[in-house]
Short mmCIF file of C-alpha atoms and ligand atoms in Angstrom, two decimals:
data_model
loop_
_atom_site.label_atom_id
_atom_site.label_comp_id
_atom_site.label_asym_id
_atom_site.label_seq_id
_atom_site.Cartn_x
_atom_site.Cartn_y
_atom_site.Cartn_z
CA UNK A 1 14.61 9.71 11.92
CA UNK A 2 15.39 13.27 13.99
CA UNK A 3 12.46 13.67 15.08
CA UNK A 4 8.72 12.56 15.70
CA UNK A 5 7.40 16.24 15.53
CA UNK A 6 7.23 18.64 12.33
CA UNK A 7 7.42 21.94 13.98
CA UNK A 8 8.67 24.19 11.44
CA UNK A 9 5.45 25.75 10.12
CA UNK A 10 7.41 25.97 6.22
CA UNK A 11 7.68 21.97 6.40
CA UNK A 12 6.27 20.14 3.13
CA UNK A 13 6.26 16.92 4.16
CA UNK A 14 5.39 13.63 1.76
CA UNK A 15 1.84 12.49 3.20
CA UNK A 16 1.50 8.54 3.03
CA UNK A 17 -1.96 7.26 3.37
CA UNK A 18 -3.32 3.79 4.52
CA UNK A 19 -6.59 3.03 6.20
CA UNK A 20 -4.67 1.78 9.18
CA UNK A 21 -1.42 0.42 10.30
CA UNK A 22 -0.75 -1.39 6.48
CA UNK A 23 1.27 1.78 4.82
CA UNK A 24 3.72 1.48 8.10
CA UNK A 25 5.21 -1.67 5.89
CA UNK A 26 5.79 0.76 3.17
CA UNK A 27 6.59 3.54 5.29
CA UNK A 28 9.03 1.75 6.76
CA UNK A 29 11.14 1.02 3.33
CA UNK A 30 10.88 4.82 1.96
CA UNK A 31 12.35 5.56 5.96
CA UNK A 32 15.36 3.62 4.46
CA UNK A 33 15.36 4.19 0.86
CA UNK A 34 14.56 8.12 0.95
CA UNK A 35 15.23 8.94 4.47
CA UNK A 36 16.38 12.97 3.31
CA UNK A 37 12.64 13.68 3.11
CA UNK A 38 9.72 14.38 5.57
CA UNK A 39 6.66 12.70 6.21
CA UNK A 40 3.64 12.59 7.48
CA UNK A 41 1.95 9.30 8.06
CA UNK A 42 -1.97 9.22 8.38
CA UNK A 43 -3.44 5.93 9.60
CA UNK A 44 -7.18 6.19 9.62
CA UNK A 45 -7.76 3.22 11.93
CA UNK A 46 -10.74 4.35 13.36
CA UNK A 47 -13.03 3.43 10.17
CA UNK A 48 -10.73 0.45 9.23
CA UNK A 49 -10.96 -2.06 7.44
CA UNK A 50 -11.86 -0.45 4.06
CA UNK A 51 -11.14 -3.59 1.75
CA UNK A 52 -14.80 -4.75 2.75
CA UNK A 53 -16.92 -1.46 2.38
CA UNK A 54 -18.38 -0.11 -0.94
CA UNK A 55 -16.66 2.09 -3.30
CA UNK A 56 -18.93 5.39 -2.05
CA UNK A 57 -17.74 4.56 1.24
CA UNK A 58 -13.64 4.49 0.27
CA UNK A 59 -13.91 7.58 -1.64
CA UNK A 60 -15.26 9.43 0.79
CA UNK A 61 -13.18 8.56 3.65
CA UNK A 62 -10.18 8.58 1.12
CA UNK A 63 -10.87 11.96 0.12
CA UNK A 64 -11.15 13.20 3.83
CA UNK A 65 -7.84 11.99 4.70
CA UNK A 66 -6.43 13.34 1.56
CA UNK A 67 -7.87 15.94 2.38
CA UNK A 68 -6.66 16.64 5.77
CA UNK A 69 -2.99 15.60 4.28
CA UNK A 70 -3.54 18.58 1.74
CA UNK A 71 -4.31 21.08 4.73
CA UNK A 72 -1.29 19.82 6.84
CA UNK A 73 1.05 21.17 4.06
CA UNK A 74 1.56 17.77 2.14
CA UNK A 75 2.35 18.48 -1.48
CA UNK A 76 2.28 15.18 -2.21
CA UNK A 77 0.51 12.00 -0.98
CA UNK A 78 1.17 8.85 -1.35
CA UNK A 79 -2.11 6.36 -1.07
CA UNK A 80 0.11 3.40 0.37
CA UNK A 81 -3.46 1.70 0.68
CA UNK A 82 -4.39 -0.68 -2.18
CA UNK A 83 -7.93 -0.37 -1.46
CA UNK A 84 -7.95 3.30 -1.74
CA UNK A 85 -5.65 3.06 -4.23
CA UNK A 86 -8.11 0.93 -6.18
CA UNK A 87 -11.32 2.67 -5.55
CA UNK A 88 -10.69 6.41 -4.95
CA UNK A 89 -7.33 7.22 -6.67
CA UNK A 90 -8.42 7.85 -10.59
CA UNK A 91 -11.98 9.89 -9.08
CA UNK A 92 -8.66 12.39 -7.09
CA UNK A 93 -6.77 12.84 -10.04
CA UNK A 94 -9.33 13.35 -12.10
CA UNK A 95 -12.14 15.34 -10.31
CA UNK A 96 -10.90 16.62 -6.70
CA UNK A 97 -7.14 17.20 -7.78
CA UNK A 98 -8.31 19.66 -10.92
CA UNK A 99 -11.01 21.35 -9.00
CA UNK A 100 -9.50 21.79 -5.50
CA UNK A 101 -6.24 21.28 -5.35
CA UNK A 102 -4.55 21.96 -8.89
CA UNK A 103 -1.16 22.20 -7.87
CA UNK A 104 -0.87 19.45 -5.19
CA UNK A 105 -0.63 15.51 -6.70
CA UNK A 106 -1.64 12.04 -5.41
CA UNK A 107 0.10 8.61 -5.79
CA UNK A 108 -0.99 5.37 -5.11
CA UNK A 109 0.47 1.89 -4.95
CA UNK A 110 -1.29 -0.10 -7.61
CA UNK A 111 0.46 1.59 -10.78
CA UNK A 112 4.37 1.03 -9.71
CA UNK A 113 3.28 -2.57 -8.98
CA UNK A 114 1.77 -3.36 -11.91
CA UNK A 115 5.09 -1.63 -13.81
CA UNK A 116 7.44 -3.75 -11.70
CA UNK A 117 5.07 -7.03 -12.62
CA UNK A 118 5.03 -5.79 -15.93
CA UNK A 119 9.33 -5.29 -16.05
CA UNK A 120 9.84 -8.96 -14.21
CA UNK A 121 10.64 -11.68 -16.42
CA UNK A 122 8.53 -14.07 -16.25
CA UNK A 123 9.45 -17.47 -15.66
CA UNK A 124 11.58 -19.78 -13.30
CA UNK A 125 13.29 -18.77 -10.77
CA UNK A 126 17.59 -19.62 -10.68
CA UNK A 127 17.79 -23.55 -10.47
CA UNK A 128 13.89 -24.06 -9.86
CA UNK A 129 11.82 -25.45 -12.99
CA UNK A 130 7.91 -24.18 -12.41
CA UNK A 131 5.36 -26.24 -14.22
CA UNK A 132 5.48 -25.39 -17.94
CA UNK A 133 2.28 -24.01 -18.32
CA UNK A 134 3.58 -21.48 -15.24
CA UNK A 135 5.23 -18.88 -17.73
CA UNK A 136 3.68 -15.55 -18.25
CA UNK A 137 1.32 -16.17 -15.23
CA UNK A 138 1.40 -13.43 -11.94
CA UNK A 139 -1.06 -13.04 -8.88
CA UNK A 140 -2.63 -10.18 -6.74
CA UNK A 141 -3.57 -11.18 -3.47
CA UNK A 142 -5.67 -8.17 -2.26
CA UNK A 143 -8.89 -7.15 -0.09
CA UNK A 144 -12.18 -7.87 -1.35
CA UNK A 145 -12.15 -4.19 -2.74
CA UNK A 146 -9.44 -3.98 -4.65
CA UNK A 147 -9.86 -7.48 -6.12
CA UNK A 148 -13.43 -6.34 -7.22
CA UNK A 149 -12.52 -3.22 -8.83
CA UNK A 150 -10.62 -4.84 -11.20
CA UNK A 151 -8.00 -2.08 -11.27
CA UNK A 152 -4.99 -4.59 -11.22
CA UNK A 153 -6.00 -6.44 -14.57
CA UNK A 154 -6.72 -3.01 -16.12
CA UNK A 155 -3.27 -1.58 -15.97
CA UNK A 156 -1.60 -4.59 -16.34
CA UNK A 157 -3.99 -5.02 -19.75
CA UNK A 158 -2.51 -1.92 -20.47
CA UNK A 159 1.14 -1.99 -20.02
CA UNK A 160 1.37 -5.85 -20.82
CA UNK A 161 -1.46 -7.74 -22.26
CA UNK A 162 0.47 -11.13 -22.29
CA UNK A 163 0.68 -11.59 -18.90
CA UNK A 164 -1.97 -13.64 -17.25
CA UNK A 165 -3.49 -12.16 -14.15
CA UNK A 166 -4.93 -14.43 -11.60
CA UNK A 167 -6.84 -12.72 -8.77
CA UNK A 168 -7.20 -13.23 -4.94
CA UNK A 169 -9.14 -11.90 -2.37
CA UNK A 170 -8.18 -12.76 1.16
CA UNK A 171 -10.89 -11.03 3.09
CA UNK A 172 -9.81 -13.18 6.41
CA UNK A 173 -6.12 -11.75 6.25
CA UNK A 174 -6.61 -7.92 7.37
CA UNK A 175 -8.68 -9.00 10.63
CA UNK A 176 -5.97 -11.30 11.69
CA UNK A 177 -3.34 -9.09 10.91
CA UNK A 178 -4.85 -6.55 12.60
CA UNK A 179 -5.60 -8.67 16.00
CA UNK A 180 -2.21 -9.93 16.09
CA UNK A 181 -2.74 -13.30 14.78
CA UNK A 182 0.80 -13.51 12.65
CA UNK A 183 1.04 -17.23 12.90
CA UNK A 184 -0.27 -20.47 13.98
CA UNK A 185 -2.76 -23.08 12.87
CA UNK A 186 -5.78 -20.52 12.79
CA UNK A 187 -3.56 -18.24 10.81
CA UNK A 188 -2.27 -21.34 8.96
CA UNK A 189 -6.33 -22.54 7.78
CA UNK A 190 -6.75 -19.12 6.27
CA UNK A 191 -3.27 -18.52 4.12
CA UNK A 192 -4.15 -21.95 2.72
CA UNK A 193 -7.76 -21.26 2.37
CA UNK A 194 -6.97 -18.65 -0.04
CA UNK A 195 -3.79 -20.01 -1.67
CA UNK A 196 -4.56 -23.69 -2.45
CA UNK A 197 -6.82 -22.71 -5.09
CA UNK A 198 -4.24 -21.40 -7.30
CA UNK A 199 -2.10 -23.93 -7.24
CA UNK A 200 -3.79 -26.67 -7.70
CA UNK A 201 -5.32 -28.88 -10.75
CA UNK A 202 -3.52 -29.46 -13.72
CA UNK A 203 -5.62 -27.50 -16.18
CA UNK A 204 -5.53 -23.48 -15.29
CA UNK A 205 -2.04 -21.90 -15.65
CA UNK A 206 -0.08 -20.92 -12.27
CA UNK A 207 1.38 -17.85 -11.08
CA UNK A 208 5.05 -17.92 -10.77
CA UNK A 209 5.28 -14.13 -8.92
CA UNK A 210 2.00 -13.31 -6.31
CA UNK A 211 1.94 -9.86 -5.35
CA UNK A 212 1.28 -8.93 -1.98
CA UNK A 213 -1.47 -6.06 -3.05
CA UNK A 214 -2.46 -5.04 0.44
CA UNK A 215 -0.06 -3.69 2.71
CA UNK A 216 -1.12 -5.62 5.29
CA UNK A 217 0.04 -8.64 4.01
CA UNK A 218 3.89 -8.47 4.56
CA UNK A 219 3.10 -9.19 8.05
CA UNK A 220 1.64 -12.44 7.22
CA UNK A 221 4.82 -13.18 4.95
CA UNK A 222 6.30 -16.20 6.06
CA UNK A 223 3.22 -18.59 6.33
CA UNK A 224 2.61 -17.29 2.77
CA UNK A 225 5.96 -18.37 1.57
CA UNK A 226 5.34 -21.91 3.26
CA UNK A 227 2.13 -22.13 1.77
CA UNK A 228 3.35 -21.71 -1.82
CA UNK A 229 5.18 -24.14 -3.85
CA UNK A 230 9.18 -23.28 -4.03
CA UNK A 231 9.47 -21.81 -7.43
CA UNK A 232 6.73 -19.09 -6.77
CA UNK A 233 8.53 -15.41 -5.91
CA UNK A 234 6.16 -13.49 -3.30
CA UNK A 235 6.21 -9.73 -3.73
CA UNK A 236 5.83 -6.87 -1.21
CA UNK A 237 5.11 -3.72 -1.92
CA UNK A 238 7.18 -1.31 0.47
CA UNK A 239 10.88 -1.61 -2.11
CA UNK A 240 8.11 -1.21 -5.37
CA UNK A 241 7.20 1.91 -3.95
CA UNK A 242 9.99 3.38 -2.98
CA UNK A 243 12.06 2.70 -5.90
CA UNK A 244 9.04 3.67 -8.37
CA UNK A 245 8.65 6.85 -5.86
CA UNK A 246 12.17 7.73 -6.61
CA UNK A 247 12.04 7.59 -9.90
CA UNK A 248 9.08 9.68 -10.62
CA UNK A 249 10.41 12.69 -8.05
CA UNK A 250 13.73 12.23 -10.59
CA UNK A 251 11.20 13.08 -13.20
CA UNK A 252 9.20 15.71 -11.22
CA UNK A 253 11.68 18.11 -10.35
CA UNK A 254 9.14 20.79 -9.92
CA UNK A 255 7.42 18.37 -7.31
CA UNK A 256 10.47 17.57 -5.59
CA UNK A 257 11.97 20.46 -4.65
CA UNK A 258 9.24 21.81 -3.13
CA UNK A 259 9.24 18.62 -0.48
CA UNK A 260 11.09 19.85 2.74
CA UNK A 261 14.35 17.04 3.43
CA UNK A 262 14.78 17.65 7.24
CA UNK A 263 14.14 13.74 7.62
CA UNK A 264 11.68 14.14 9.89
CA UNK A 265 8.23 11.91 10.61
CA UNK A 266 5.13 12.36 12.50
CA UNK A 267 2.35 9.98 12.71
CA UNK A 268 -1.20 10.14 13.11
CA UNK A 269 -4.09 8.12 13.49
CA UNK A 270 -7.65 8.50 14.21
CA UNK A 271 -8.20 5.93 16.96
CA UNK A 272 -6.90 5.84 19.76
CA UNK A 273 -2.92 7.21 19.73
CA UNK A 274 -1.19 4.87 21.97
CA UNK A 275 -3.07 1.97 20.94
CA UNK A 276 -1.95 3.14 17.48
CA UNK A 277 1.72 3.37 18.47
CA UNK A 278 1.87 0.06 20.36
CA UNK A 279 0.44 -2.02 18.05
CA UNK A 280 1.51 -0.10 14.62
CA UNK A 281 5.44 -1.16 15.47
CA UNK A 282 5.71 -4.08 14.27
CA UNK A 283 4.69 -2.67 10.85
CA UNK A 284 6.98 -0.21 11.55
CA UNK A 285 10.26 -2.25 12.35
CA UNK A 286 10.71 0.50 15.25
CA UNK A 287 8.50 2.18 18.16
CA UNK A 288 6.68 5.20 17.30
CA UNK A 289 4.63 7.92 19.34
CA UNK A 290 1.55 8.81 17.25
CA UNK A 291 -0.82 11.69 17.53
CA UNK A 292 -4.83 11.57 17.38
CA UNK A 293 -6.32 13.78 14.63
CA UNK A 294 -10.01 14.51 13.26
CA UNK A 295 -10.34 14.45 10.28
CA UNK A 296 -12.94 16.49 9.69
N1 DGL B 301 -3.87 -2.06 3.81
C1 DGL B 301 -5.01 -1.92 2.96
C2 DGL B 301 -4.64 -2.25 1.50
O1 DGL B 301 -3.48 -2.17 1.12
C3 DGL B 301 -6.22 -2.73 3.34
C4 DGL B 301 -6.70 -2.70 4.73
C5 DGL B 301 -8.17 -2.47 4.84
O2 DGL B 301 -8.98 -3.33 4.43
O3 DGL B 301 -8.51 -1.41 5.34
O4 DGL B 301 -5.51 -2.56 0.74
#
């Protein structure tokens, strides 16, 4: 990371979208994985949470911040928000993308999860025997709005219609995350609250792989993996991404060389910029100086 500041005025930076601090955990791995490029993180913590407001509501505010990405010289964005992902992504590409912005394209996170779900064997893990009716069984973990639009099961219907999907929405999990309540007892009550339910009784198959689908979640990874039993593998998002990320720039080459590689990042946020910075490094893995932005 040279620099926090894109000065050059030619720079074409990758855009990464969250509602908030969540996309810093994906952030974070393409930092590592595809540090040559620049980027331009967009945190829109002032109207966070989104996972609990109505579809109208996402779309508009993910459009804005699109938006605003799309006017700061972002060819591409990447919606590292599962929420948005879920409820605004399809109306982009489909409507605003064609209309507006023909030449500029939008990723989100759901897709290259469901394709890495989709490309995992299911089944036990090395020296671990699941329950036998475990096979062919994965979960989402997720805000109440991406659980509800039902976007998960509809691309994994697509690519693999075997699989069994079993659905979670943690609504509790964002607000701690975002007050700083990683662990403890309080913490503890709500991973369980939302967890016990699919593993228990004899009668309903259970997941073997659970997919973190918020990006908030990572942060909450450890009293996940102690709440699940041994042979279940927990996902994260922020490797999915960048590998699937990687990929698809190998098979855009139009798309990818117009992205400027200076390795450069600058973030901004829409509350409060130190407040931003402070508390958005843990996500992070490293301190950061944000900037405050309107976004319209
Ligand atoms: N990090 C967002 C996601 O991946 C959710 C946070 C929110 O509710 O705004 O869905």
């Amino acid at each position: 990371m040279k620099s926090q500041n894109l000065t050059r005025p030619d720079s074409s930076p990758i855009g990464v979208f969250d509602s908030g601090f969540g996309g810093l955990t994906v952030q974070r791995v393409l930092l590592n994985e595809l540090p040559e490029y620049d980027y331009l993180y967009l945190g829109d913590s002032a109207r966070t949470p989104y996972g609990t407001r109505s579809a109208d509501v996402v779309l508009q505010y993910t459009v804005e911040a699109v938006e605003w990405l799309f006017r700061a010289g972002c060819p591409l964005v990447v919606l590292a928000c599962n929420t948005a992902t879920s409820m605004a992504l399809r109306t982009i590409q489909m409507q605003l993308l064609p209309s507006r912005w023909p030449d500029r394209r939008v990723l989100g996170v759901v897709r290259p999860s469901v394709e890495e779900l989709a490309e995992l064997e299911i089944g036990a893990l090395p020296g671990i025997t699941p329950p036998s009716n475990a096979a062919g069984t994965v979960g989402v973990l997720g805000t109440p709005g991406t659980i509800r639009s039902n976007m998960y099961q509809e691309e994994l219907s697509l690519l693999a219609p075997s699989i069994r999907l079993v659905q979670q929405a943690c609504p509790m999990w964002v607000p701690l995350v975002e007050s700083g309540e990683l662990e403890g007892p309080g913490t503890d009550f709500f991973i369980h609250r939302y967890l016990d339910p699919l593993f228990v009784g004899t009668g309903a198959p259970k997941p073997t792989k659970l997919l973190l689908g918020c990006t908030h979640y990572p942060l909450l990874l450890p009293g996940i993996k102690r709440a699940v039993p041994s042979y279940v593998s927990v996902l994260t998002q922020g490797s999915i991404v960048a590998r699937r990320l990687k990929d698809w720039l190998d098979r855009h080459s139009n798309m990818e060389k117009r992205l400027s590689k200076s390795s450069t990042v600058r973030f901004v946020t829409t509350d409060n910029a130190d407040w931003f910075s402070l508390n958005g490094s843990a996500f992070l893995g490293k301190n950061f100086q944000a900037e405050k932005v309107r976004l319209t």
